[in-house]
Coordinates of C-alpha atoms (C1' of nucleotides) in Angstrom, one line a residue:
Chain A
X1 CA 42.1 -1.4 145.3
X2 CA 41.3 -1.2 142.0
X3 CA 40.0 2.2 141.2
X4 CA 36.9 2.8 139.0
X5 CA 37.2 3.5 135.1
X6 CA 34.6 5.0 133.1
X7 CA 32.2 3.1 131.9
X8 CA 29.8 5.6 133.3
X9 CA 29.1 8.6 131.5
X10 CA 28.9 9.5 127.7
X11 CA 31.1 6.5 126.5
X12 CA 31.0 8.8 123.0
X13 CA 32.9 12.3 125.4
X14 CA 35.4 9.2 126.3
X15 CA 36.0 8.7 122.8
X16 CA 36.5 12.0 121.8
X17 CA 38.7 12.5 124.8
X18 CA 40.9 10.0 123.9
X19 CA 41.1 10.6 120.6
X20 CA 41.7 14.2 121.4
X21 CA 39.1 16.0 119.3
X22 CA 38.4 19.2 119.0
X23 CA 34.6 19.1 120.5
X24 CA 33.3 20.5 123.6
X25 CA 34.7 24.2 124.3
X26 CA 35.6 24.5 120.7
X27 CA 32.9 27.6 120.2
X28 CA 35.5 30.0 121.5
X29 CA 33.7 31.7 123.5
X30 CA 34.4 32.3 126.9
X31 CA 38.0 32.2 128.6
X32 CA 40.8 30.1 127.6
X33 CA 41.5 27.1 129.5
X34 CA 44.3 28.4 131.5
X35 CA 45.9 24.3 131.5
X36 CA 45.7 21.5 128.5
X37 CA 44.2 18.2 129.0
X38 CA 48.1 16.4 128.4
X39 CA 49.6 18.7 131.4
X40 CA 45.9 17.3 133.3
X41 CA 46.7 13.9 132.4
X42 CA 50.6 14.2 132.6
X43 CA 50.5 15.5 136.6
X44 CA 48.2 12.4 137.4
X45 CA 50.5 10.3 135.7
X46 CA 53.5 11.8 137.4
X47 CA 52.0 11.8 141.1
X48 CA 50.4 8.0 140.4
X49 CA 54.2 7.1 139.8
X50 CA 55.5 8.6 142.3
X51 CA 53.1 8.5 145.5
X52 CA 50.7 5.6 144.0
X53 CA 47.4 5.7 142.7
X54 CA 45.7 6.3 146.1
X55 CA 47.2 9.6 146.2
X56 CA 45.4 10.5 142.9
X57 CA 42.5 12.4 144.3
X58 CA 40.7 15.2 142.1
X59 CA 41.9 17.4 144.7
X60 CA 45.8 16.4 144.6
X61 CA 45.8 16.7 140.9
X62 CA 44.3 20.3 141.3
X63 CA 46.6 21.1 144.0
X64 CA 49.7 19.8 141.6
X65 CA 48.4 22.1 138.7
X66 CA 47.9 25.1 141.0
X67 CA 44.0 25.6 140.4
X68 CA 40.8 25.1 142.3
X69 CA 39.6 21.4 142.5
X70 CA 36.5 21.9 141.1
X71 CA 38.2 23.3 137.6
X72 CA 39.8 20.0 136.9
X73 CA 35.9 19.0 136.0
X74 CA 36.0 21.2 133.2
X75 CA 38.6 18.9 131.7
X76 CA 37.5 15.8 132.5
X77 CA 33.8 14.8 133.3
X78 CA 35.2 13.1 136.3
X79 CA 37.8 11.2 137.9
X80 CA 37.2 7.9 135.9
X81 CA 37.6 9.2 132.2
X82 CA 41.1 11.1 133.7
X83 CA 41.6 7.2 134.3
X84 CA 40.9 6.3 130.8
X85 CA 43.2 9.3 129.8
X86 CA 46.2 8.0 131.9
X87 CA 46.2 4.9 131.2
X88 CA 45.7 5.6 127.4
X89 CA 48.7 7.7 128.0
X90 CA 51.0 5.4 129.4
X91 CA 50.2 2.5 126.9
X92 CA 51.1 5.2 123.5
X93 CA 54.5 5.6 125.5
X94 CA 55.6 1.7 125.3
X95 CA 58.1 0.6 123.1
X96 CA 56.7 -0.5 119.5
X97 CA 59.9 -2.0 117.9
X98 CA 59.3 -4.6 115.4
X99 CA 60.1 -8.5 116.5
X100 CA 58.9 -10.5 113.4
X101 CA 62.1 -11.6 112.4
X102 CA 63.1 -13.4 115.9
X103 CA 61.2 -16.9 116.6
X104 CA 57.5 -17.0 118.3
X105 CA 58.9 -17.7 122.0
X106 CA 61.0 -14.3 121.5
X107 CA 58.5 -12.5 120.5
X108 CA 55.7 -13.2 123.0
X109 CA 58.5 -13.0 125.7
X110 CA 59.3 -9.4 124.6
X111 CA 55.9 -8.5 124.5
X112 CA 56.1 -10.0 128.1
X113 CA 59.1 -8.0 129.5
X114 CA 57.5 -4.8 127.2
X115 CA 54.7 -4.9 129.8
X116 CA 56.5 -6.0 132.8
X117 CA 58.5 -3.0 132.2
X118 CA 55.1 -1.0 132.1
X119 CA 54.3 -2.0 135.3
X120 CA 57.9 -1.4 137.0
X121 CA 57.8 2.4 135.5
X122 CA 53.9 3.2 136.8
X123 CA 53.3 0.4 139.1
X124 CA 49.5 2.1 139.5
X125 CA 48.4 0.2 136.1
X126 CA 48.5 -3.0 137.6
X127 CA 45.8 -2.5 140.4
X128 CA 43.2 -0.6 137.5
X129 CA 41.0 -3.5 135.6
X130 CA 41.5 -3.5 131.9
X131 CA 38.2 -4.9 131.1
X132 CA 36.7 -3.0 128.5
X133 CA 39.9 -0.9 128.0
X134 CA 40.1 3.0 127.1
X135 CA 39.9 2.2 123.7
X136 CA 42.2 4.9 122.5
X137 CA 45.3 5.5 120.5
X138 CA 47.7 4.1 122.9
X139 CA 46.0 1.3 123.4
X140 CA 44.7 0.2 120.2
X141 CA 48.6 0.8 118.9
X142 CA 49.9 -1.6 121.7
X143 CA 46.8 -3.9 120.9
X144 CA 48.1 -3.7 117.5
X145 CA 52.0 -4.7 118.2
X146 CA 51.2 -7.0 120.5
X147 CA 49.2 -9.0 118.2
X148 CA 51.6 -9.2 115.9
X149 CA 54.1 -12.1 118.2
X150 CA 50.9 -14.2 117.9
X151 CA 50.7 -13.6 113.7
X152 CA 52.0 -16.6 111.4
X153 CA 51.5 -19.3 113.9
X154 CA 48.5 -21.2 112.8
X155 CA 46.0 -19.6 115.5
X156 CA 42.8 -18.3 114.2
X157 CA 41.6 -14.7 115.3
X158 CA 39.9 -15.6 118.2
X159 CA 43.1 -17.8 119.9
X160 CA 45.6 -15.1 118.6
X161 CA 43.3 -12.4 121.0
X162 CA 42.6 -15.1 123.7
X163 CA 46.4 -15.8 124.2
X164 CA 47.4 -11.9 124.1
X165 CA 45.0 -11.5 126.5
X166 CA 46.3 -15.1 128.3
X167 CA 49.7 -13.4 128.5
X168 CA 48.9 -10.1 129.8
X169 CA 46.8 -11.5 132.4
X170 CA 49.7 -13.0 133.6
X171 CA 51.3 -10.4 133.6
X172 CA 49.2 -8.3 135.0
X173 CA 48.4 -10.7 138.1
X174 CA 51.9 -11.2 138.6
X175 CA 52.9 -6.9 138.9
X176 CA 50.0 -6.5 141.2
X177 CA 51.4 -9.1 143.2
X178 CA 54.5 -7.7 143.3
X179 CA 53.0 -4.4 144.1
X180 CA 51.2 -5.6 146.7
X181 CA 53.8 -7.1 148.5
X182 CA 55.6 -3.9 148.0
X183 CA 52.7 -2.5 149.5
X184 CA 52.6 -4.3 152.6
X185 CA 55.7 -4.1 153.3
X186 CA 55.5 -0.2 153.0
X187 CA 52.9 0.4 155.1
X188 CA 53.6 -2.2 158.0
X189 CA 57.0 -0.8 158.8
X190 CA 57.7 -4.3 159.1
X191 CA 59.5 -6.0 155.9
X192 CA 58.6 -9.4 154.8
X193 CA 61.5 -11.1 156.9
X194 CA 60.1 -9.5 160.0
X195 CA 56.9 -10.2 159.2
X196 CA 57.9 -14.4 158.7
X197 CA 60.2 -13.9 161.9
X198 CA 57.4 -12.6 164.2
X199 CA 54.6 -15.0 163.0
X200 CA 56.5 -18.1 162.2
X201 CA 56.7 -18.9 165.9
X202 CA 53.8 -17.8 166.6
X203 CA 52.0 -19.6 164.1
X204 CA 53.8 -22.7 164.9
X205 CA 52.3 -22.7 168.1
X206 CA 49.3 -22.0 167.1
X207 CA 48.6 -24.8 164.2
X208 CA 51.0 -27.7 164.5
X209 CA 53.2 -29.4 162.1
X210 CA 51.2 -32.9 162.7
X211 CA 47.9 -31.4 161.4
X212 CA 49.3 -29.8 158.2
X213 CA 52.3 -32.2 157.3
X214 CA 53.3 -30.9 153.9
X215 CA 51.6 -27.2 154.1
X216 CA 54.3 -26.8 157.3
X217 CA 56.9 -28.5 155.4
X218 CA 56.6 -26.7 151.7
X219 CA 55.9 -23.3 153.2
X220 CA 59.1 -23.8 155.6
X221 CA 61.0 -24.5 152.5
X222 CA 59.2 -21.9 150.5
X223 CA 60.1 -19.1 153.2
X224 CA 63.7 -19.7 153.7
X225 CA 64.5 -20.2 150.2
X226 CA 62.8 -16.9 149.3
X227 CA 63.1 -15.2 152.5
X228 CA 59.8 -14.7 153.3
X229 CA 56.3 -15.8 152.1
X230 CA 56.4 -15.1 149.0
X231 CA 59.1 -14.2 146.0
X232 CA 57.5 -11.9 143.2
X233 CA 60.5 -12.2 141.0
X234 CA 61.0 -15.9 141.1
X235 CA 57.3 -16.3 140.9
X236 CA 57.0 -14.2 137.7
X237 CA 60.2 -16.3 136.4
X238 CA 58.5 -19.5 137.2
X239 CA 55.3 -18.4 135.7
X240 CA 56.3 -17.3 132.5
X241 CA 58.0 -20.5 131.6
X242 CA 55.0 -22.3 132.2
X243 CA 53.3 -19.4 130.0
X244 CA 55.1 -20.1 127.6
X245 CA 55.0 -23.9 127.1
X246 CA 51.2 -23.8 127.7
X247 CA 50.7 -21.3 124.5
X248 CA 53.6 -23.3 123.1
X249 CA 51.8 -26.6 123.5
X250 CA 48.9 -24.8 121.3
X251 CA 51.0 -23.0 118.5
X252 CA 53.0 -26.5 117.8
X253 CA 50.0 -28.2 117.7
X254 CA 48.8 -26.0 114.9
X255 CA 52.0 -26.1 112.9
X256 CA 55.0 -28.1 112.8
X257 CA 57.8 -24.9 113.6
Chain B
X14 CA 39.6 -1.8 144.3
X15 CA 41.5 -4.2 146.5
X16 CA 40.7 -3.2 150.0
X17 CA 43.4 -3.3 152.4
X18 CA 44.2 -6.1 154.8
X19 CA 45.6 -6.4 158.0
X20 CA 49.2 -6.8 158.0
X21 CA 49.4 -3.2 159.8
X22 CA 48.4 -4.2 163.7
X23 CA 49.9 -6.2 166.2
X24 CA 50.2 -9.9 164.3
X25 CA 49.8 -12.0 167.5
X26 CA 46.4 -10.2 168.0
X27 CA 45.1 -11.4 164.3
X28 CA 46.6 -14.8 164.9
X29 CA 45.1 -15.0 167.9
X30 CA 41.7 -14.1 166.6
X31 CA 42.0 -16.5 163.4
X32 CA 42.4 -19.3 165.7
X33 CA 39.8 -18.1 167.7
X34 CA 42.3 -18.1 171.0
X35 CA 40.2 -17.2 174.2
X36 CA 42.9 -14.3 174.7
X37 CA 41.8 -10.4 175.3
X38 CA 38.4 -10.2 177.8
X39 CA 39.0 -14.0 179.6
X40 CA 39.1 -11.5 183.0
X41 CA 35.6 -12.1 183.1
X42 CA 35.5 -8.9 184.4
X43 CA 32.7 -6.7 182.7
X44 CA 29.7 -6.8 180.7
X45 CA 29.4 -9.8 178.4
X46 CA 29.7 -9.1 174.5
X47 CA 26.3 -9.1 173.0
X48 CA 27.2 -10.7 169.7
X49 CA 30.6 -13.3 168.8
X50 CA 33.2 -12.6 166.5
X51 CA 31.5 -15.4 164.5
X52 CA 28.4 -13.7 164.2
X53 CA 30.3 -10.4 163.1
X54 CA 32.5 -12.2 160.7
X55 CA 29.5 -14.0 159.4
X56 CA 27.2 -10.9 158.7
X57 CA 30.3 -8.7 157.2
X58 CA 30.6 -12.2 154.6
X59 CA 27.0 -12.1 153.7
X60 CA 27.2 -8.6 153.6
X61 CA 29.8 -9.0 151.2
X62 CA 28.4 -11.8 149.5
X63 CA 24.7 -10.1 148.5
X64 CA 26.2 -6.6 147.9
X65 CA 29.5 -6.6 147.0
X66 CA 33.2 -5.5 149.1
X67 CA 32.6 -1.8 148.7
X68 CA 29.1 -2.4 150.9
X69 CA 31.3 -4.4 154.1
X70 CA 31.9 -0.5 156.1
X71 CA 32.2 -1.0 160.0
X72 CA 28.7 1.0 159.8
X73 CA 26.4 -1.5 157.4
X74 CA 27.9 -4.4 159.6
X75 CA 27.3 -2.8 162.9
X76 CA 23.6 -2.3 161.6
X77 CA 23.3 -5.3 160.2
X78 CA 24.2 -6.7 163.7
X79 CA 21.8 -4.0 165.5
X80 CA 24.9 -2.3 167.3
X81 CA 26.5 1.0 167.1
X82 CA 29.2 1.5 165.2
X83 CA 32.1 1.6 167.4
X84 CA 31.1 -1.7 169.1
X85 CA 32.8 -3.5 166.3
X86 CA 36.3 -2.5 167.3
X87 CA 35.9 -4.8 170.6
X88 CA 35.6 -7.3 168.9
X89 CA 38.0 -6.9 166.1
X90 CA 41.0 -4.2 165.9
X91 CA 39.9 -3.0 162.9
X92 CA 38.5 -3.7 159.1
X93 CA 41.5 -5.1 157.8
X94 CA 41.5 -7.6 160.5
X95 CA 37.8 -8.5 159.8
X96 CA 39.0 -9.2 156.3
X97 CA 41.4 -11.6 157.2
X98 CA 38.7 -13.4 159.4
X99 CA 36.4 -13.1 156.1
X100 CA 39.0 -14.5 154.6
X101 CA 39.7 -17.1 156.2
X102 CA 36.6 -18.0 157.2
X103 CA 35.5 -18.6 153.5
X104 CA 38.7 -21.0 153.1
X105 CA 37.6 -22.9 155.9
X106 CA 34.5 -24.0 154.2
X107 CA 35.7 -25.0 150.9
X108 CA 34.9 -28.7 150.3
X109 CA 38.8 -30.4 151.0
X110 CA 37.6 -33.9 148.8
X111 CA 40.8 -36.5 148.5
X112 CA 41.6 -37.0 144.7
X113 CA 44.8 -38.6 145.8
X114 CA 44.0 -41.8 143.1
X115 CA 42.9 -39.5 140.5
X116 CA 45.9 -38.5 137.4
X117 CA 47.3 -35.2 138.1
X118 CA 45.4 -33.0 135.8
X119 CA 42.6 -34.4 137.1
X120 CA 43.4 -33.3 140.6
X121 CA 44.9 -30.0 139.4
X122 CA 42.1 -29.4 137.5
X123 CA 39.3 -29.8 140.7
X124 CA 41.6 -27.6 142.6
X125 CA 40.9 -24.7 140.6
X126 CA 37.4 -25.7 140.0
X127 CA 37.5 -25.7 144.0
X128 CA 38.8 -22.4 143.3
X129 CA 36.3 -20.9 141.1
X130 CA 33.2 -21.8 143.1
X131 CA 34.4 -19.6 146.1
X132 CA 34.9 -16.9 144.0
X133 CA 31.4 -17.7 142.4
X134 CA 29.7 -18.3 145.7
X135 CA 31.7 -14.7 147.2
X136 CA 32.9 -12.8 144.2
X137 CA 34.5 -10.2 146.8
X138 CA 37.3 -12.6 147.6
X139 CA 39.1 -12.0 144.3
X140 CA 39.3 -8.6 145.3
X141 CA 41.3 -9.0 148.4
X142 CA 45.1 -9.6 148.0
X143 CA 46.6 -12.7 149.1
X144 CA 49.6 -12.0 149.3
X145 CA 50.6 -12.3 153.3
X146 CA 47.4 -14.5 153.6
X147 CA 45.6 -14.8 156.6
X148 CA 47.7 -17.8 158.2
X149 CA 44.4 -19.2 160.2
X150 CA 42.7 -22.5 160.2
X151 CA 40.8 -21.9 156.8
X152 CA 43.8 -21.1 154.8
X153 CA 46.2 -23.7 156.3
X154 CA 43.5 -26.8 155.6
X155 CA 43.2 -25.2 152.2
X156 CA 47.1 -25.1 151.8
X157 CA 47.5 -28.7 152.8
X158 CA 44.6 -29.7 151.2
X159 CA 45.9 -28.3 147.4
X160 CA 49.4 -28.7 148.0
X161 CA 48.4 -32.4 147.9
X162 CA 47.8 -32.4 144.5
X163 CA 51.1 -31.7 143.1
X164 CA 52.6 -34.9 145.4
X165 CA 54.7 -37.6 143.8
X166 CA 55.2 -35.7 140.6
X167 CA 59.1 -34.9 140.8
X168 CA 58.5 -31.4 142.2
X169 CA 60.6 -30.5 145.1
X170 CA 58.9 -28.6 147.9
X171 CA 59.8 -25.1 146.5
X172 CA 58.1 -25.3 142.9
X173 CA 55.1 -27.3 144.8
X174 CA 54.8 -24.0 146.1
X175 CA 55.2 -22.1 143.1
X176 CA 53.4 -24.8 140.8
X177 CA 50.4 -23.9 143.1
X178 CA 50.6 -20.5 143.2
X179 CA 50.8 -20.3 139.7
X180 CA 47.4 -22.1 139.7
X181 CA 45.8 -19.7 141.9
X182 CA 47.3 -16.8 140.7
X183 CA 45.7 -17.7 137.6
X184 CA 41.7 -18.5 138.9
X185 CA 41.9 -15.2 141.0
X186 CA 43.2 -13.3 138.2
X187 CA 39.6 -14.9 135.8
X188 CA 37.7 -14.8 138.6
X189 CA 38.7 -10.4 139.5
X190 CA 38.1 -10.3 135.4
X191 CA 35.0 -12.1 135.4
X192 CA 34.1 -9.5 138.6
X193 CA 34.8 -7.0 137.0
X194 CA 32.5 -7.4 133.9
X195 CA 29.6 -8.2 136.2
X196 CA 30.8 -4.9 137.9
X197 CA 30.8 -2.8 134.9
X198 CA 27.5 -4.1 133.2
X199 CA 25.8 -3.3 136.8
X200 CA 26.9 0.1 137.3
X201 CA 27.3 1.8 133.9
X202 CA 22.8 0.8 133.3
X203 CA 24.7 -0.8 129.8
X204 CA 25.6 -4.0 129.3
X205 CA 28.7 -5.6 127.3
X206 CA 26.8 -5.5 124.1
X207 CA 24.9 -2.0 124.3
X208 CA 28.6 -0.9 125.2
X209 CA 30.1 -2.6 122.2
X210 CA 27.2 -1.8 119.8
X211 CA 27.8 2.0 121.0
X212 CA 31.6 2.5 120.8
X213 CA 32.4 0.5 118.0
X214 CA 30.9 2.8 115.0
X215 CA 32.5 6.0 117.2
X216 CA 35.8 3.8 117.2
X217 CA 35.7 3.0 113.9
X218 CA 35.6 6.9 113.2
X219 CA 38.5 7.6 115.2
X220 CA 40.5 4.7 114.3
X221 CA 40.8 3.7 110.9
X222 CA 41.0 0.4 110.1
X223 CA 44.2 0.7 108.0
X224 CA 46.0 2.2 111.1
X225 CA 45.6 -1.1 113.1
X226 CA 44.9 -3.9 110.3
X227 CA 45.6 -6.8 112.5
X228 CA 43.7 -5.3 115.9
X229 CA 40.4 -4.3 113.8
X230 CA 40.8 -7.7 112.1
X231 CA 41.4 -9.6 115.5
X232 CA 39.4 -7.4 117.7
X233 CA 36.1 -7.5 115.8
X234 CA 35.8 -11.6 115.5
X235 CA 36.6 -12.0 119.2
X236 CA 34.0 -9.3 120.1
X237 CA 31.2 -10.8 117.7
X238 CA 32.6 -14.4 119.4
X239 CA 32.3 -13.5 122.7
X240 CA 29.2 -11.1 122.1
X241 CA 31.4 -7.9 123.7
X242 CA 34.8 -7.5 124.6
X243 CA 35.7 -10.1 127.0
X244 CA 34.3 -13.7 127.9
X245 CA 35.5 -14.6 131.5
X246 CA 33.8 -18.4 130.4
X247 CA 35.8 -18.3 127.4
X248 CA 39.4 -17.1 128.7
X249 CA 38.7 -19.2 132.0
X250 CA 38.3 -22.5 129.5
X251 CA 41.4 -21.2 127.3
X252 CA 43.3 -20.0 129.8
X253 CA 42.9 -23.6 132.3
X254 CA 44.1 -25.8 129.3
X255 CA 47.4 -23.4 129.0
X256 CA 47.6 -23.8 132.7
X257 CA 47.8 -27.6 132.8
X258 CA 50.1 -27.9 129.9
X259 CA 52.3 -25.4 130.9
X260 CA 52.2 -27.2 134.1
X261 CA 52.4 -31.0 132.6
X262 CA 56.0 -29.7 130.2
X263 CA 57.3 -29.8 134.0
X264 CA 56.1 -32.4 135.5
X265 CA 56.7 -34.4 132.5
X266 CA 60.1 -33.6 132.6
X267 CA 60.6 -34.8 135.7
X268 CA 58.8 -38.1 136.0
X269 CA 58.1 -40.5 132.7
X270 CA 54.4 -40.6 133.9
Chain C
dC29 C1' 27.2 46.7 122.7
dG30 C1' 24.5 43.4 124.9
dT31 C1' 24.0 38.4 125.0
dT32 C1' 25.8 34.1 125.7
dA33 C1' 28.7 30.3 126.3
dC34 C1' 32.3 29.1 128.8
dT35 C1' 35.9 28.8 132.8
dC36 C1' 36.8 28.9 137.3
dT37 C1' 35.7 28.8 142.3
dG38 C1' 33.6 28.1 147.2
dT39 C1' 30.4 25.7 149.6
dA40 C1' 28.0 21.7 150.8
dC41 C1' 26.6 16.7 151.1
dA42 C1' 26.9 12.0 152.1
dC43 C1' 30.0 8.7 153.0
dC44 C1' 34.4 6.4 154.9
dG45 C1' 37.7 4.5 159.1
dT46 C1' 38.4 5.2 163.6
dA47 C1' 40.4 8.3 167.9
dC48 C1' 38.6 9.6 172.1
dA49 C1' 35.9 10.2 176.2
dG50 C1' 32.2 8.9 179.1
dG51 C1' 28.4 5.9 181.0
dA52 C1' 26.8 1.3 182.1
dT53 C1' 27.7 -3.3 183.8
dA54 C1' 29.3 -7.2 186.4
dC55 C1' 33.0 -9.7 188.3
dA56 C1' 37.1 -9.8 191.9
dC57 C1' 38.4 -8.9 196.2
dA58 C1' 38.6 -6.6 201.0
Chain D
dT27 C1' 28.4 -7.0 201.5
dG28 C1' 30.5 -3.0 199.6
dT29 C1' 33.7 -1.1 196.4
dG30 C1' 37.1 -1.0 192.9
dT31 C1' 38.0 -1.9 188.3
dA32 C1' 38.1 -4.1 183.8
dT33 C1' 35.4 -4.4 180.0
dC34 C1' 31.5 -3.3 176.8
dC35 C1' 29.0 -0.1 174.4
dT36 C1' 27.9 4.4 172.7
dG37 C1' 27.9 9.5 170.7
dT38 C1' 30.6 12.8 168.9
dA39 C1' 34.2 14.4 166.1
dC40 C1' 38.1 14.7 162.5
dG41 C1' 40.1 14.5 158.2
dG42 C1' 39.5 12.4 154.0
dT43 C1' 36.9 11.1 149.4
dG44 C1' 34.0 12.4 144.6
dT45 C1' 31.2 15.7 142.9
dA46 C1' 26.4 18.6 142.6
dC47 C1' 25.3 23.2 142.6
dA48 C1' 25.2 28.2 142.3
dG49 C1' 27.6 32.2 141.4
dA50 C1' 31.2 35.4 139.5
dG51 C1' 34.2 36.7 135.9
dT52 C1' 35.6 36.7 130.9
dA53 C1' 35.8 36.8 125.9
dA54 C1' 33.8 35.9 121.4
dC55 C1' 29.5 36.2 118.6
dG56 C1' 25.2 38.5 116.6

DNA sequence: CGTTACTCTGTACACCGTACAGGATACACA
DNA sequence: TGTGTATCCTGTACGGTGTACAGAGTAACG
């Protein structure tokens, strides 16, 4: 269920959010604002983490920061910019240190577990899209680093961006997965060995093995070796190494290394 | 916004339904049902197809099908279960052409092209998780059908499995992006380049280029490339050519071919 | 000191999935 | 043939969502 992100509204009030400028209530007049924007954005973040993103509802946040639901509005223009802010937030808090001194296959697989690590700490920020990102400070810093595993290997501006983005995709598609399964298992109350112990029978009745010769056989080994349908850690493992030959196939094209 | 999927329910009741068993009202006993769970499943996929996931509600498709709401839950248990029937149901009628004399990238390559025409033809399946798929007719012909691809090429039956996941973890993940452009350019009234043309100046305020050298550098080309922030075309064609090679350094190590 | 801009709040609306109870229907059986 | 009963279909209702709107209170400006 990816939630919706701005897009809507005043992208130039998205901007200045991020950014954190003055603007808006910054005639004086009038009562203070009895909360800031950062503890706003910081309870979000905190009850996304902890009780997932579908339990981020204008009127949860409120609740959290002890005021009426409607105030939060004053904050935010609405529930997709406090999106933008969190995620903005969460991006500024990564790691940043510098890798240029280790070879390219280090470096993009740091950037790799830098993200991976994102996801593990607020698992929420897989299931939001990241098409036209909250282009704010957290994000154009982590743009920034994470450009730099790409710099010095022959690719021209356009492949250095196109195999970020390659990599964090995969990423990305990878943690939701994961969080998905995690999901399902949650809110089944039936974990994913029960869940391949009560259909496996089941569906072996029901389709046979004679009609789907290998699907039967490769998902039977599959299944057992994972223990159940489907292994998110093996299946990020897997992936990345084929990440990284298929990006390393194009860098050592481009120069010997 | 994923939307969830069954999982939660009885699992002999969805299998039953997926391969359309004559289980539940074979009494006889009773008034006959007015529509078929084929005509339900069918108008909740066009439904889906013409106006998008969030517009399938028990309510449009009992309208749809000129019955009240509530009639819906005799024939399915619920929504998630009419997603798996989507589901599947979309599966079953992808074209399952043998390519068994064609080289392996070649067949690779026409399974995620397979691949990205069902999520051209219903954009809403990239939405749904697929993790725990729906184990029916539709996704076991498609199992076997793409599992055949990756025969003979060294693979034991366990990176088959992951060697095509990988694949399809990598099509969905385009085809959600490439969703959620179209879903941002129809909702915010402003397309990718009336966005662009309106946040870059205000982000080149807030920024400064000397803050993020490499990101303004790299950021800018790929937008005026692309003509916005993101080309699904473009990372679907760079990301497919990482794909295969990434995929050949294994199979390559395995057999001479 | 009055005006005004701002914060905060309660109420209300349209939507969602679906639990529940009751009426209509048509077969199974005495 | 009459009756019991399983099933289909329906209306109403509940708790949830984001947020539009109107009003009350507050503090700085002219």
């Amino acid at each position: 269920m990816p939630t919706d992100r701005s897009s809507a509204g005043d992208p130039a009030r998205t901007l200045a959010l991020l950014w954190r400028e003055p603007g808006h209530g910054a005639s004086g007049r009038g009562p203070k604002q009895g909360r800031t924007i950062d503890e706003v954005v910081n309870t979000a973040v905190e009850l996304a983490d902890t009780a997932g993103l579908e339990a981020v509802t204008m009127r949860r946040v409120a609740q959290a920061l002890d005021v009426a639901p409607m105030s939060l509005y004053t904050y935010v223009p609405g529930k997709a910019e406090l999106l933008d802010l969190m995620l903005d937030t969460v991006y500024a808090q990564m790691p940043r240190a510098d890798h240029a001194d280790r070879p390219w296959r280090a470096r993009v697989e740091a950037i790799a577990e830098e993200n991976r690590a994102l996801f593990e700490r607020h698992p929420w920020v897989a299931a939001v899209s990241t098409v036209r990102p909250p282009l704010g400070p957290g994000l154009m810093g982590k743009y920034e680093h994470e450009l730099r595993a790409f710099n010095a290997l022959g690719l021209d501006d356009v492949e250095m961006d196109a195999a970020l983005t390659y990599l964090l995709s995969f990423v990305q598609a990878a943690a939701r997965a994961a969080a998905e399964v995690r999901a399902s298992q949650h809110d089944s109350a039936m974990n994913d060995e029960e869940w391949w112990a009560a259909n496996g029978p089941l569906l072996a009745k029901a389709s046979d093995a004679t009609k789907y010769p290998t699907a039967s056989r490769v998902g039977t080994a599959a299944g057992e070796t994972h223990g159940g349908p489907y292994s998110p850690d093996y299946a990020y493992a897997f992936g990345l190494r084929r990440v990284l030959d298929g990006l390393g196939a194009l860098i050592e094209s481009r120069v010997g290394d």
